[in-house]
Coordinates of C-alpha atoms in Angstrom, one line a residue:
X287 CA 34.6 149.6 126.4
X288 CA 35.9 147.2 128.5
X289 CA 35.6 144.7 126.2
X290 CA 38.3 146.4 123.6
X291 CA 40.7 146.7 126.5
X292 CA 40.2 143.6 127.2
X293 CA 41.5 141.9 124.2
X294 CA 43.7 144.8 122.9
X295 CA 45.2 144.4 126.4
X296 CA 45.2 140.6 126.3
X297 CA 46.9 140.5 122.3
X298 CA 49.8 142.7 123.5
X299 CA 50.6 140.5 126.4
X300 CA 51.3 138.4 123.9
X301 CA 53.1 139.7 122.1
X302 CA 55.1 140.9 124.5
X303 CA 55.7 137.5 125.9
X304 CA 56.2 136.2 122.2
X305 CA 59.1 138.8 121.6
X306 CA 60.2 138.5 125.5
X307 CA 60.7 134.1 125.1
X308 CA 62.8 133.5 122.2
X309 CA 65.5 134.2 123.1
X310 CA 66.9 136.0 120.2
X311 CA 66.2 133.0 117.6
X312 CA 63.4 133.8 116.0
X313 CA 63.3 134.7 112.6
X314 CA 62.7 138.0 111.4
X315 CA 59.7 136.4 109.1
X316 CA 57.8 135.8 112.3
X317 CA 58.7 138.3 114.1
X318 CA 56.8 140.8 111.5
X319 CA 54.3 138.7 111.1
X320 CA 52.9 138.7 114.4
X321 CA 53.3 142.1 114.7
X322 CA 51.4 142.5 111.8
X323 CA 49.1 140.4 113.2
X324 CA 48.7 143.0 116.2
X325 CA 48.5 145.8 114.4
X326 CA 45.3 144.1 113.1
X327 CA 43.7 142.8 116.2
X328 CA 43.9 146.5 117.0
X329 CA 42.4 147.9 114.4
X330 CA 40.3 145.1 114.2
X331 CA 39.0 146.0 117.8
X332 CA 38.9 149.4 117.6
X333 CA 37.0 149.9 113.9
X334 CA 34.5 146.7 113.7
X335 CA 32.6 148.3 111.0
X336 CA 36.2 148.3 109.3
X337 CA 36.1 144.3 109.6
X338 CA 32.8 144.3 108.7
X339 CA 33.2 146.3 105.0
X340 CA 36.9 144.0 104.3
X341 CA 34.8 140.8 104.6
X342 CA 31.8 142.1 102.3
X343 CA 34.8 143.2 99.3
X344 CA 36.3 139.3 100.4
X345 CA 32.5 138.1 99.7
X346 CA 32.0 137.5 103.2
X347 CA 29.1 137.7 104.6
X348 CA 30.4 138.9 108.0
X349 CA 32.9 140.8 109.7
X350 CA 32.8 138.0 112.1
X351 CA 33.1 134.8 109.4
X352 CA 35.6 136.7 107.9
X353 CA 37.7 136.4 111.5
X354 CA 36.5 132.7 112.0
X355 CA 38.1 131.9 108.3
X356 CA 42.0 133.7 108.9
X357 CA 42.1 132.7 112.3
X358 CA 41.6 128.7 110.9
X359 CA 44.1 129.6 108.1
X360 CA 46.5 130.9 110.7
X361 CA 46.3 127.9 113.0
X362 CA 46.8 126.0 110.1
X363 CA 49.9 127.6 109.3
X364 CA 50.5 127.4 112.8
X365 CA 50.4 123.5 112.8
X366 CA 52.3 123.4 110.1
X367 CA 55.3 125.4 111.9
X368 CA 54.8 123.2 115.0
X369 CA 55.0 119.8 112.7
X370 CA 58.0 121.0 111.2
X371 CA 60.2 122.6 114.5
X372 CA 58.9 118.7 116.1
X373 CA 60.8 117.0 112.7
X374 CA 63.6 119.1 113.0
X375 CA 64.6 118.7 117.3
X376 CA 63.4 114.7 116.4
X377 CA 66.0 114.5 114.1
X378 CA 68.8 116.3 116.3
X379 CA 68.3 114.1 119.2
X380 CA 68.5 111.2 117.1
X381 CA 72.1 113.0 116.0
X382 CA 73.0 113.2 119.6
X383 CA 71.6 110.0 120.6
X384 CA 73.8 107.8 117.9
X385 CA 76.8 110.4 119.1
X386 CA 76.7 109.0 122.9
X387 CA 76.5 105.1 122.1
X388 CA 79.1 106.0 119.6
X389 CA 81.2 107.8 122.3
X390 CA 80.2 105.0 124.7
X391 CA 81.6 101.7 122.4
X392 CA 84.8 104.1 121.9
X393 CA 85.1 104.6 126.3
X394 CA 83.6 101.0 126.5
X395 CA 86.9 99.6 124.4
X396 CA 89.8 101.9 125.4
X397 CA 88.2 101.0 128.9
X398 CA 89.1 97.5 128.1
X399 CA 92.7 98.1 125.9
X400 CA 93.5 100.2 129.5
X401 CA 92.6 96.5 131.3
X402 CA 94.2 93.8 129.2
X403 CA 97.4 96.1 128.9
X404 CA 97.9 96.4 132.1
X405 CA 97.2 92.2 132.9

């Protein structure tokens, strides 16, 4: 019984942290997927025989194997999403760096012209 409380509490805490930390920029689909994961996790903790039954229907020998497979797939999708976010951030950083460099050139050019016109 203690492990069930711990597991459900940990996923509830993770879900609360996920929804609190995004600042409203997270996609609705991601939130709905996360919510579905939370409900599935709680159901699996409260009714582990159900996981075994689903595993048997899907052709997996044990419920624990099914959980492992699902977690591997979830990790794969999470890794892909993180890579896409990183690539997007790298593009944004490059754009900002270019804009900053061009702005510095404009400022330096304007400062030189100002010095020449006062001389």
